[in-house]
XYZ file of C-alpha atoms in Angstrom:
674
model
C 71.008 -22.142 -12.831
C 68.522 -19.809 -14.447
C 65.139 -20.840 -15.774
C 66.467 -20.278 -19.282
C 69.229 -22.821 -18.675
C 66.699 -25.333 -17.399
C 64.582 -24.822 -20.513
C 67.693 -25.122 -22.665
C 68.524 -28.449 -21.032
C 65.156 -29.744 -22.247
C 65.650 -28.471 -25.780
C 69.203 -29.774 -26.286
C 68.283 -33.457 -25.997
C 69.290 -34.283 -29.548
C 72.011 -31.650 -29.890
C 74.896 -33.297 -28.087
C 73.776 -32.628 -24.542
C 74.731 -29.755 -22.248
C 77.633 -28.662 -20.049
C 76.954 -28.044 -16.363
C 79.629 -26.030 -14.487
C 80.433 -27.363 -11.024
C 82.736 -26.010 -8.331
C 85.940 -27.548 -9.688
C 84.919 -29.210 -12.935
C 82.501 -28.770 -15.810
C 80.447 -31.897 -16.363
C 79.167 -32.748 -19.810
C 75.773 -34.464 -19.933
C 75.059 -36.337 -23.153
C 71.809 -35.975 -25.055
C 70.738 -39.468 -24.029
C 71.377 -38.672 -20.374
C 69.597 -35.324 -20.603
C 66.496 -37.049 -21.967
C 66.469 -39.751 -19.303
C 67.239 -37.467 -16.343
C 64.700 -34.850 -17.423
C 61.955 -37.461 -17.477
C 62.901 -38.675 -14.024
C 62.868 -35.080 -12.795
C 59.359 -34.484 -14.206
C 58.137 -37.717 -12.645
C 59.543 -36.969 -9.169
C 58.618 -33.256 -9.157
C 54.986 -33.946 -8.226
C 54.009 -30.305 -7.562
C 55.587 -28.954 -10.759
C 57.655 -26.239 -9.041
C 60.781 -27.244 -11.022
C 62.540 -28.287 -7.812
C 62.992 -31.607 -6.058
C 62.957 -31.568 -2.273
C 65.132 -33.725 -0.065
C 62.233 -36.053 0.857
C 61.146 -36.577 -2.750
C 64.713 -36.986 -4.016
C 65.884 -39.306 -1.234
C 62.918 -41.657 -1.691
C 63.586 -42.026 -5.402
C 67.382 -42.285 -5.106
C 66.960 -45.167 -2.643
C 65.621 -47.209 -5.533
C 69.246 -47.393 -6.737
C 70.018 -49.848 -3.927
C 72.864 -47.689 -2.547
C 73.383 -47.139 1.172
C 71.872 -44.059 2.774
C 75.359 -42.754 3.618
C 76.387 -42.933 -0.023
C 73.172 -41.250 -1.092
C 73.766 -38.479 1.439
C 77.227 -37.880 -0.030
C 75.777 -37.805 -3.554
C 73.225 -35.168 -2.534
C 75.951 -33.009 -1.005
C 78.239 -33.311 -4.061
C 75.349 -32.366 -6.368
C 74.853 -29.210 -4.274
C 78.557 -28.223 -4.764
C 79.484 -29.309 -1.260
C 76.566 -27.598 0.471
C 73.490 -29.007 2.179
C 70.607 -27.598 0.173
C 66.958 -28.574 0.766
C 66.200 -28.768 -2.958
C 67.873 -29.539 -6.270
C 67.229 -27.767 -9.554
C 66.886 -29.689 -12.805
C 70.566 -29.438 -13.811
C 71.912 -30.393 -10.396
C 69.480 -33.307 -10.332
C 71.202 -34.547 -13.476
C 74.523 -34.376 -11.625
C 73.041 -36.422 -8.766
C 71.818 -39.099 -11.187
C 75.259 -39.278 -12.841
C 76.872 -39.697 -9.424
C 74.490 -42.603 -8.721
C 75.654 -44.290 -11.934
C 79.274 -43.697 -10.916
C 78.707 -45.210 -7.448
C 76.903 -48.240 -8.897
C 79.669 -48.936 -11.423
C 82.800 -47.695 -9.608
C 81.853 -48.169 -5.972
C 81.893 -44.504 -4.939
C 80.594 -41.172 -6.302
C 83.049 -38.631 -7.737
C 82.607 -35.340 -9.606
C 86.014 -35.855 -11.224
C 85.010 -39.301 -12.458
C 81.747 -38.192 -14.089
C 83.540 -35.230 -15.680
C 86.231 -37.398 -17.251
C 84.507 -40.729 -17.872
C 81.336 -42.022 -19.488
C 79.043 -44.301 -17.505
C 75.973 -46.317 -18.346
C 72.627 -44.932 -17.260
C 71.919 -45.545 -13.563
C 69.592 -48.375 -12.577
C 66.660 -47.215 -10.468
C 64.772 -50.524 -10.668
C 62.066 -49.097 -12.887
C 61.439 -52.298 -14.838
C 58.060 -53.876 -14.265
C 59.583 -57.189 -13.176
C 61.970 -55.589 -10.677
C 62.039 -57.205 -7.243
C 62.827 -53.939 -5.461
C 60.592 -53.236 -2.482
C 60.457 -50.375 -0.024
C 58.942 -52.636 2.653
C 55.977 -50.356 3.257
C 52.531 -51.407 4.383
C 49.062 -49.891 4.472
C 48.837 -48.112 7.854
C 45.033 -48.084 7.899
C 44.360 -51.209 5.881
C 41.667 -50.903 3.248
C 40.892 -47.370 4.460
C 44.385 -46.054 3.744
C 43.208 -44.592 0.442
C 40.057 -42.658 -0.356
C 39.958 -42.158 -4.106
C 37.308 -40.359 -6.153
C 37.284 -40.289 -9.941
C 35.525 -37.060 -10.873
C 33.483 -36.087 -13.885
C 35.437 -36.217 -17.147
C 36.380 -33.206 -19.234
C 37.758 -32.851 -22.748
C 41.253 -31.462 -23.281
C 43.083 -30.440 -26.455
C 42.217 -29.112 -29.869
C 39.764 -30.556 -32.363
C 42.455 -32.596 -34.092
C 44.121 -33.802 -30.900
C 41.605 -33.914 -28.088
C 41.167 -36.488 -25.358
C 39.177 -37.026 -22.189
C 40.708 -36.541 -18.752
C 39.399 -37.473 -15.310
C 40.124 -35.380 -12.238
C 41.073 -37.671 -9.347
C 41.181 -36.643 -5.698
C 43.188 -38.789 -3.291
C 43.276 -38.799 0.497
C 45.877 -41.120 1.990
C 47.748 -41.835 5.190
C 50.787 -43.323 3.409
C 53.925 -41.836 4.951
C 56.040 -42.147 1.809
C 53.647 -39.963 -0.193
C 54.578 -36.280 -0.549
C 51.150 -35.099 0.623
C 48.049 -36.549 2.245
C 45.700 -34.694 -0.114
C 46.362 -34.925 -3.827
C 44.521 -33.828 -6.950
C 45.565 -35.058 -10.377
C 44.280 -35.349 -13.948
C 44.566 -38.686 -15.724
C 43.539 -39.956 -19.142
C 42.574 -43.486 -20.130
C 46.086 -44.358 -21.349
C 47.393 -43.629 -17.824
C 45.011 -46.191 -16.340
C 46.038 -48.634 -19.038
C 49.692 -48.069 -18.141
C 49.027 -48.833 -14.462
C 47.092 -51.993 -15.295
C 49.858 -53.311 -17.546
C 52.572 -52.459 -15.022
C 50.765 -54.410 -12.311
C 50.152 -57.308 -14.693
C 53.907 -57.498 -15.399
C 54.912 -57.083 -11.777
C 52.488 -59.742 -10.504
C 52.106 -62.330 -13.278
C 50.339 -64.797 -10.979
C 47.703 -62.357 -9.728
C 44.359 -61.475 -11.275
C 44.536 -57.711 -11.736
C 41.285 -55.726 -11.351
C 40.030 -54.994 -14.870
C 39.789 -51.676 -16.654
C 37.294 -50.881 -19.440
C 38.368 -51.725 -22.947
C 39.327 -49.184 -25.553
C 36.701 -47.818 -27.899
C 37.450 -45.833 -31.021
C 33.853 -44.941 -31.948
C 31.671 -42.584 -29.891
C 34.409 -42.272 -27.295
C 33.281 -38.735 -26.470
C 29.646 -39.793 -26.062
C 28.298 -38.687 -22.676
C 26.912 -42.070 -21.647
C 30.036 -43.926 -22.773
C 32.374 -41.571 -20.921
C 30.307 -41.841 -17.736
C 30.259 -45.637 -17.939
C 34.023 -45.665 -18.374
C 34.429 -43.339 -15.391
C 32.500 -45.727 -13.160
C 34.596 -48.685 -14.332
C 37.825 -46.756 -13.674
C 36.562 -45.869 -10.201
C 35.970 -49.561 -9.527
C 39.472 -50.371 -10.754
C 41.186 -47.871 -8.435
C 39.057 -48.942 -5.463
C 40.130 -52.563 -5.825
C 43.785 -51.677 -6.434
C 44.081 -49.402 -3.396
C 42.357 -51.923 -1.124
C 44.793 -54.683 -2.050
C 47.829 -54.596 0.308
C 50.152 -55.876 -2.436
C 49.139 -53.554 -5.253
C 48.609 -50.399 -3.186
C 52.203 -50.124 -1.896
C 53.888 -50.357 -5.309
C 55.844 -47.486 -6.780
C 53.679 -47.692 -9.884
C 50.597 -46.751 -7.863
C 52.540 -43.979 -6.137
C 53.622 -42.490 -9.471
C 50.060 -42.713 -10.758
C 48.727 -40.776 -7.751
C 51.544 -38.258 -7.260
C 53.072 -37.375 -10.641
C 52.038 -34.235 -12.469
C 50.508 -34.494 -15.937
C 53.953 -33.944 -17.446
C 55.446 -36.433 -15.009
C 52.869 -39.074 -15.949
C 53.841 -38.753 -19.598
C 57.473 -39.181 -18.582
C 56.649 -42.259 -16.493
C 54.953 -43.950 -19.428
C 58.150 -43.360 -21.394
C 60.819 -44.544 -18.933
C 58.744 -47.134 -17.062
C 57.481 -49.348 -19.876
C 55.479 -52.525 -19.389
C 57.011 -54.495 -22.233
C 54.780 -55.453 -25.121
C 51.134 -54.448 -25.199
C 49.864 -56.677 -22.411
C 46.221 -55.673 -22.605
C 45.875 -55.773 -26.382
C 47.955 -58.948 -26.585
C 45.682 -60.574 -24.016
C 42.532 -59.748 -25.955
C 43.940 -60.929 -29.276
C 45.110 -64.241 -27.875
C 41.870 -64.801 -25.996
C 39.836 -64.367 -29.139
C 42.078 -66.832 -30.964
C 41.835 -69.429 -28.203
C 40.488 -72.783 -29.389
C 39.408 -76.014 -27.774
C 41.187 -78.385 -30.097
C 43.699 -80.700 -28.485
C 43.357 -79.138 -25.038
C 42.390 -81.080 -21.945
C 39.617 -79.655 -19.837
C 40.783 -77.879 -16.724
C 37.508 -77.217 -14.998
C 35.245 -80.219 -14.497
C 31.564 -79.363 -14.210
C 28.971 -81.742 -12.901
C 26.391 -79.489 -11.302
C 27.873 -76.190 -12.392
C 30.399 -76.000 -9.553
C 34.131 -75.653 -10.005
C 36.255 -78.557 -8.859
C 39.199 -77.403 -6.752
C 41.672 -79.784 -8.386
C 43.296 -78.687 -11.637
C 45.752 -80.765 -13.613
C 49.300 -79.428 -13.152
C 50.328 -80.303 -16.696
C 47.300 -78.818 -18.397
C 47.638 -75.840 -20.680
C 44.678 -73.582 -20.103
C 43.337 -73.098 -23.608
C 39.927 -74.585 -22.817
C 39.462 -72.377 -19.775
C 40.582 -69.380 -21.763
C 38.051 -70.146 -24.485
C 35.198 -70.462 -21.971
C 36.190 -67.259 -20.195
C 36.354 -65.399 -23.480
C 32.876 -66.553 -24.484
C 31.553 -65.694 -21.033
C 33.001 -62.191 -21.304
C 31.533 -61.825 -24.783
C 27.997 -62.684 -23.648
C 28.205 -60.504 -20.555
C 29.174 -57.594 -22.793
C 25.902 -58.072 -24.653
C 24.030 -57.906 -21.352
C 25.978 -54.744 -20.539
C 24.877 -53.241 -23.860
C 21.228 -53.922 -22.971
C 21.721 -52.390 -19.542
C 23.282 -49.299 -21.085
C 20.252 -48.930 -23.356
C 17.926 -49.055 -20.333
C 20.004 -46.454 -18.520
C 20.043 -44.207 -21.574
C 16.278 -44.548 -22.084
C 15.494 -43.690 -18.473
C 17.856 -40.719 -18.564
C 16.082 -39.482 -21.703
C 12.701 -39.919 -20.007
C 13.886 -37.945 -16.990
C 15.134 -35.160 -19.232
C 11.776 -35.078 -21.032
C 9.957 -34.612 -17.711
C 12.286 -31.770 -16.743
C 11.820 -30.138 -20.156
C 8.047 -30.487 -19.818
C 8.245 -28.761 -16.453
C 10.135 -25.889 -18.026
C 7.552 -25.490 -20.771
C 4.762 -25.393 -18.196
C 6.646 -22.664 -16.353
C 7.052 -20.646 -19.531
C 3.353 -21.072 -20.249
C 2.435 -19.710 -16.816
C 4.682 -16.681 -17.296
C 2.968 -15.838 -20.569
C -0.564 -16.660 -19.370
C -0.304 -14.351 -16.349
C -0.603 -11.387 -18.672
C -4.222 -12.230 -19.494
C -5.406 -14.745 -16.867
C -5.962 -14.699 -13.152
C -2.926 -15.826 -11.183
C -4.980 -18.152 -8.989
C -6.382 -19.961 -12.000
C -2.835 -20.809 -13.098
C -1.781 -22.183 -9.743
C -2.361 -25.798 -10.760
C 0.008 -25.359 -13.721
C 2.730 -24.142 -11.380
C 2.157 -27.071 -9.043
C 2.232 -29.516 -11.926
C 5.453 -27.966 -13.228
C 7.229 -28.390 -9.893
C 6.055 -31.969 -9.510
C 7.064 -32.953 -13.050
C 10.503 -31.528 -12.408
C 10.811 -33.681 -9.283
C 9.764 -36.761 -11.259
C 12.290 -36.041 -14.011
C 15.123 -35.354 -11.571
C 14.395 -38.571 -9.721
C 14.403 -40.570 -12.949
C 17.788 -39.122 -13.880
C 19.154 -40.003 -10.447
C 17.784 -43.517 -10.780
C 19.425 -43.956 -14.185
C 22.739 -42.926 -12.633
C 22.171 -45.392 -9.800
C 21.553 -48.181 -12.307
C 24.731 -47.263 -14.141
C 26.739 -47.163 -10.927
C 25.262 -50.412 -9.662
C 24.079 -53.218 -11.873
C 25.673 -52.131 -15.163
C 29.048 -51.410 -13.550
C 28.977 -54.810 -11.854
C 28.368 -56.443 -15.230
C 31.311 -54.587 -16.733
C 33.457 -55.815 -13.873
C 32.356 -59.440 -14.381
C 33.315 -59.252 -18.039
C 36.647 -57.627 -17.242
C 37.497 -60.137 -14.518
C 37.146 -62.966 -17.021
C 39.683 -61.286 -19.291
C 42.012 -60.640 -16.332
C 42.065 -64.376 -15.625
C 42.977 -64.858 -19.284
C 45.880 -62.462 -18.676
C 47.262 -64.752 -15.966
C 46.993 -67.677 -18.386
C 49.054 -65.686 -20.909
C 51.612 -64.960 -18.197
C 51.917 -68.697 -17.669
C 52.539 -69.159 -21.403
C 55.195 -66.470 -21.302
C 56.940 -68.168 -18.373
C 57.051 -71.436 -20.310
C 58.633 -69.665 -23.260
C 61.235 -68.114 -20.989
C 62.064 -71.570 -19.615
C 62.570 -72.766 -23.177
C 64.922 -69.867 -23.776
C 66.813 -70.741 -20.581
C 67.239 -74.334 -21.823
C 68.631 -73.022 -25.079
C 71.032 -70.760 -23.165
C 72.289 -73.735 -21.120
C 72.958 -75.775 -24.245
C 74.754 -72.842 -25.794
C 76.886 -72.398 -22.657
C 77.769 -76.101 -22.646
C 78.886 -75.848 -26.251
C 81.202 -73.005 -25.303
C 82.770 -75.193 -22.618
C 83.884 -77.590 -25.325
C 85.250 -74.716 -27.364
C 87.079 -73.297 -24.324
C 89.106 -76.484 -23.781
C 91.331 -75.450 -26.627
C 92.001 -72.087 -24.928
C 93.051 -73.384 -21.542
C 91.793 -74.033 -18.037
C 90.819 -70.427 -17.299
C 88.601 -70.286 -20.355
C 87.032 -73.628 -19.418
C 86.397 -72.432 -15.877
C 84.761 -69.260 -17.126
C 82.598 -71.217 -19.567
C 81.479 -73.590 -16.809
C 80.562 -70.630 -14.630
C 78.396 -69.383 -17.491
C 76.671 -72.776 -17.580
C 75.920 -72.585 -13.857
C 74.526 -69.089 -14.205
C 72.310 -70.253 -17.047
C 71.041 -73.101 -14.873
C 70.318 -70.701 -12.023
C 68.316 -68.509 -14.365
C 66.353 -71.529 -15.512
C 65.577 -72.507 -11.924
C 64.359 -68.977 -11.232
C 62.156 -69.112 -14.316
C 60.739 -72.490 -13.288
C 59.998 -71.176 -9.816
C 58.242 -68.159 -11.293
C 56.301 -70.457 -13.616
C 55.089 -72.555 -10.691
C 53.956 -69.408 -8.905
C 52.062 -68.270 -11.973
C 50.521 -71.718 -12.397
C 49.190 -71.550 -8.866
C 47.895 -68.089 -9.632
C 46.037 -69.433 -12.658
C 44.370 -72.151 -10.613
C 43.426 -69.763 -7.831
C 42.227 -67.187 -10.306
C 39.968 -69.595 -12.192
C 38.458 -71.077 -9.054
C 37.937 -67.727 -7.320
C 36.455 -66.235 -10.453
C 33.768 -68.890 -10.731
C 32.944 -68.662 -7.035
C 32.826 -64.870 -7.047
C 30.840 -64.835 -10.259
C 27.975 -66.726 -8.609
C 28.057 -64.963 -5.255
C 28.602 -61.466 -6.597
C 26.097 -62.064 -9.387
C 23.364 -62.946 -6.899
C 24.206 -59.932 -4.749
C 24.212 -57.607 -7.740
C 20.870 -58.876 -9.050
C 19.343 -58.603 -5.579
C 20.471 -55.000 -5.255
C 19.101 -54.263 -8.705
C 15.712 -55.822 -7.908
C 15.431 -53.863 -4.651
C 16.396 -50.730 -6.512
C 13.610 -51.298 -9.035
C 11.063 -51.812 -6.244
C 12.146 -48.604 -4.506
C 11.986 -46.732 -7.796
C 8.438 -47.872 -8.548
C 7.278 -47.004 -5.024
C 8.806 -43.550 -5.192
C 7.361 -42.854 -8.641
C 3.918 -43.914 -7.400
C 4.251 -41.541 -4.448
C 5.283 -38.664 -6.679
C 2.371 -39.249 -9.057
C -0.014 -39.432 -6.085
C 1.512 -36.204 -4.837
C 0.692 -34.577 -8.173
C -2.967 -35.583 -7.761
C -3.007 -34.206 -4.214
C -1.444 -30.948 -5.359
C -4.247 -30.460 -7.856
C -6.806 -30.897 -5.035
C -8.829 -33.793 -6.407
C -10.471 -36.239 -3.978
C -10.945 -39.944 -4.540
C -14.677 -39.384 -5.151
C -13.933 -36.730 -7.752
C -11.530 -38.996 -9.517
C -14.151 -41.768 -9.480
C -16.803 -39.427 -10.880
C -14.342 -38.283 -13.500
C -13.785 -41.854 -14.559
C -17.544 -42.425 -14.743
C -17.969 -39.316 -16.865
C -15.258 -40.485 -19.167
C -17.038 -43.827 -19.425
C -20.334 -42.035 -20.173
C -18.672 -39.966 -22.860
C -17.413 -43.120 -24.435
C -20.882 -44.675 -24.396
C -22.434 -41.544 -25.919
C -19.869 -41.538 -28.647
C -20.611 -45.203 -29.324
C -24.374 -44.507 -29.514
C -23.799 -41.571 -31.830
C -21.657 -43.712 -34.075
C -24.370 -46.403 -34.102
C -27.001 -43.817 -35.102
C -24.824 -42.641 -37.954
C -24.460 -46.218 -39.091
C -28.271 -46.653 -38.978
C -28.786 -43.555 -41.109
C -26.272 -44.809 -43.608
C -28.121 -48.125 -43.719
C -31.477 -46.356 -44.223
C -30.101 -44.440 -47.177
C -29.231 -47.712 -48.804
C -32.887 -49.089 -48.573
C -35.075 -49.141 -51.808
C -37.282 -45.979 -52.374
C -41.028 -45.917 -51.352
C -43.766 -45.550 -54.058
C -45.274 -42.083 -54.715
C -48.865 -43.048 -53.746
C -47.578 -44.244 -50.376
C -45.951 -40.862 -49.848
C -49.238 -39.109 -50.656
C -51.056 -41.319 -48.171
C -48.500 -40.403 -45.482
C -49.010 -36.722 -46.273
C -52.770 -37.027 -45.986
C -52.331 -38.903 -42.734
C -50.288 -36.061 -41.279
C -52.927 -33.544 -42.344
C -55.796 -35.579 -40.911
C -53.872 -35.911 -37.686
C -53.903 -32.162 -37.177
C -57.588 -31.945 -38.113
C -58.441 -34.730 -35.733
C -56.808 -32.853 -32.868
C -59.033 -29.826 -33.449
C -62.352 -31.595 -34.125
C -62.269 -34.645 -31.872
C -63.701 -32.648 -28.969
C -67.014 -32.230 -30.735
C -68.171 -35.822 -30.724
C -66.398 -38.497 -28.711
C -69.472 -40.726 -28.217
C -69.761 -41.715 -31.840
C -66.179 -42.500 -32.860
C -65.773 -44.925 -35.747
C -64.701 -48.477 -35.081
C -61.570 -47.949 -37.064
C -60.503 -45.211 -34.648
C -60.813 -47.603 -31.688
C -58.746 -50.219 -33.445
C -56.110 -47.640 -34.176
C -56.017 -46.622 -30.506
C -55.526 -50.241 -29.444
C -52.734 -50.614 -31.958
C -51.071 -47.472 -30.618
C -51.313 -48.804 -27.088
C -49.523 -51.979 -28.093
C -46.786 -50.022 -29.805
C -46.264 -47.801 -26.771
C -46.114 -50.680 -24.269
C -42.346 -51.175 -24.952
C -41.424 -48.131 -22.866
C -42.695 -47.831 -19.244
C -42.362 -44.084 -18.975
C -44.100 -43.618 -22.299
C -46.905 -45.942 -21.087
C -47.600 -43.798 -18.038
C -47.791 -40.603 -20.051
C -50.064 -42.263 -22.610
C -52.582 -43.428 -19.986
C -52.691 -40.024 -18.343
C -53.302 -38.203 -21.585
C -56.018 -40.677 -22.626
C -58.031 -40.058 -19.450
C -57.887 -36.291 -19.866
C -58.997 -36.536 -23.452
C -61.921 -38.781 -22.574
C -63.297 -36.447 -19.902
C -62.938 -33.447 -22.097
C -64.833 -35.141 -24.888
C -67.696 -36.019 -22.539
C -68.123 -32.422 -21.417
C -67.979 -31.152 -24.934
C -70.679 -33.582 -26.107
C -73.144 -32.314 -23.443
C -72.684 -28.695 -24.340
C -72.576 -29.116 -28.099
C -75.302 -31.700 -28.740
C -76.847 -29.586 -31.462
C -73.788 -29.831 -33.647
C -73.064 -33.509 -33.040
C -74.782 -34.750 -36.150
C -72.857 -32.607 -38.520
C -69.581 -33.217 -36.727
C -70.217 -36.922 -36.713
C -70.333 -37.060 -40.479
C -67.043 -35.246 -40.761
C -65.520 -37.394 -38.020
C -66.281 -40.596 -39.894
C -64.350 -39.338 -42.865
C -61.344 -38.140 -40.874
C -61.084 -41.004 -38.383
C -59.691 -43.279 -41.064
C -56.716 -41.000 -41.501
C -56.325 -40.230 -37.806
C -55.721 -43.885 -36.955
C -52.167 -43.632 -38.182
C -51.140 -41.513 -35.150
C -52.874 -43.116 -32.160
C -50.164 -42.351 -29.588
C -50.625 -38.613 -29.746
C -54.409 -39.030 -29.576
C -54.167 -41.270 -26.553
C -52.006 -38.794 -24.695
C -54.499 -35.992 -25.151
C -57.413 -38.187 -24.036
C -55.641 -39.079 -20.811
C -54.966 -35.460 -20.018
C -58.603 -34.435 -20.465
C -59.806 -37.266 -18.249
C -57.583 -36.205 -15.370
C -58.787 -32.640 -15.717
C -62.455 -33.639 -15.419
C -61.836 -35.682 -12.313
C -60.059 -32.767 -10.650
C -62.929 -30.382 -11.346
C -65.406 -32.973 -10.098
C -63.530 -33.220 -6.819
C -63.752 -29.468 -6.402
């Protein structure tokens, strides 16, 4: 058939179906069949080449439960009696119709499907199907190597979503290829989780992150979700029961279009995940016996068989709730460190820009330290960003997993509740069948026999439900006990890794900061001197501030009288006159001048360096006066009279006088030695 016919078969779903000409007959495919068979085709056609190969087709058709010989005949009939390696979309529909014919009539026939209407074929796609391909993991936990790549946004503004590119390497023989690359969105992961939860009601399924309607395109949120989804796939593919399911195979092999088809024709019943969360939140402790006895915080391995697990569910829900709050704090730390790392990198870029501009008017060598600092700051920022990612991948992801595991145990408890409800329905069906036996007595023995057979079938169904319920009950007990044990052990391991990570981070940051100092060429002594200078600057600033405070305080003192000011002025004037005339007559100094000199000596004794200078100057002044008195004896009488008048005023500045005297004395002694 042409590509146009294949496209037409997709478009005519609700228009009465299509007619497919075969070798001897024309087969009409109803709209319902076209829809169902097209979705199967998209799901099986993993490479999207609009053809299904013999290997792909045979593996899926075996899910019908038919013998290989019958399936071989069906393939040949769908190819119009020829052995073709592939089937197009329309001929695939013929093959599916032949499967339905063989299941319901015992053998496939083109004539039969052309003339009769059959129910849709059963390929055991229900989540609770017991079909198994009896495959195992050839390399154990290393059979799959799965990597969830960085997310990307797809779609328009009004209808956009986030997708994750997943690469898969596997040694599974029933997979179409050993190297696969697919794109999956969050709803695909949710589908896989719910399918596994339905298929294995007594098992604790690895958790997936919860939905979030707000900020779902935020970078940090999307990255955190990616890490949680990676953890989910790692645990699923390492479990020998989960990894070999057809659900996992579809998830890893179907194209994007095929994954959408799988979610449509392989439902998981009601919303398992959302139903689990809603019921867990509504769980109460009233009227429920305790399942887990705690004496020293350890879980007792014996759980009451008749207990309904409401109390455990309540505790698990609260535990998950509090762990989520810890996760929120961890996410804030990761975000803050990532922002700090970005700031360092930005700072490095600004330094680089500064150097580029400064080179136009400064020496290149003088800017070398800016270049070195820029490179080092970039290293610091990059390392901080890497460390924030490591925190997110380690400790925070572990916390998310702990919270999710608690809710997965709650899911098993809900499965137990569902099994009990199904047993109740089976009891009602038995009673209804027994009532029909009484009604059938009026119709004869055959009717009674048929009614009794219905009763036996109803009882068999009840026994199967009870057996399933016991299996789920055991799963609940194992899940609760293992969760509490793993929570302690894995919690300690996670916290230990986190603590070691923090120590390594601090050591590395210290090394990088020390490297920055070394790059700038400063020695330990220079750094010490720099610190001392900084300390000295601080002390100088403190002294300056104290001086300003003293001046402010002086301004606030009461004013001095005018006559006192005049006296001070005269004192200053006499001081200058005394300096010029004191040489004329040192032998007859007034008594008041001597007292003033003694007073000046006492005032200057508070400072040692000032003392030394004062003594030296006093000696010089004394010697000089002696020499002057010998040479100028004729004028001594007149000078003496003036000296008596001026000495009273000169007493107010004895320090300066003493200094000059000391200087003259030293000078005389030097000349005498010569």
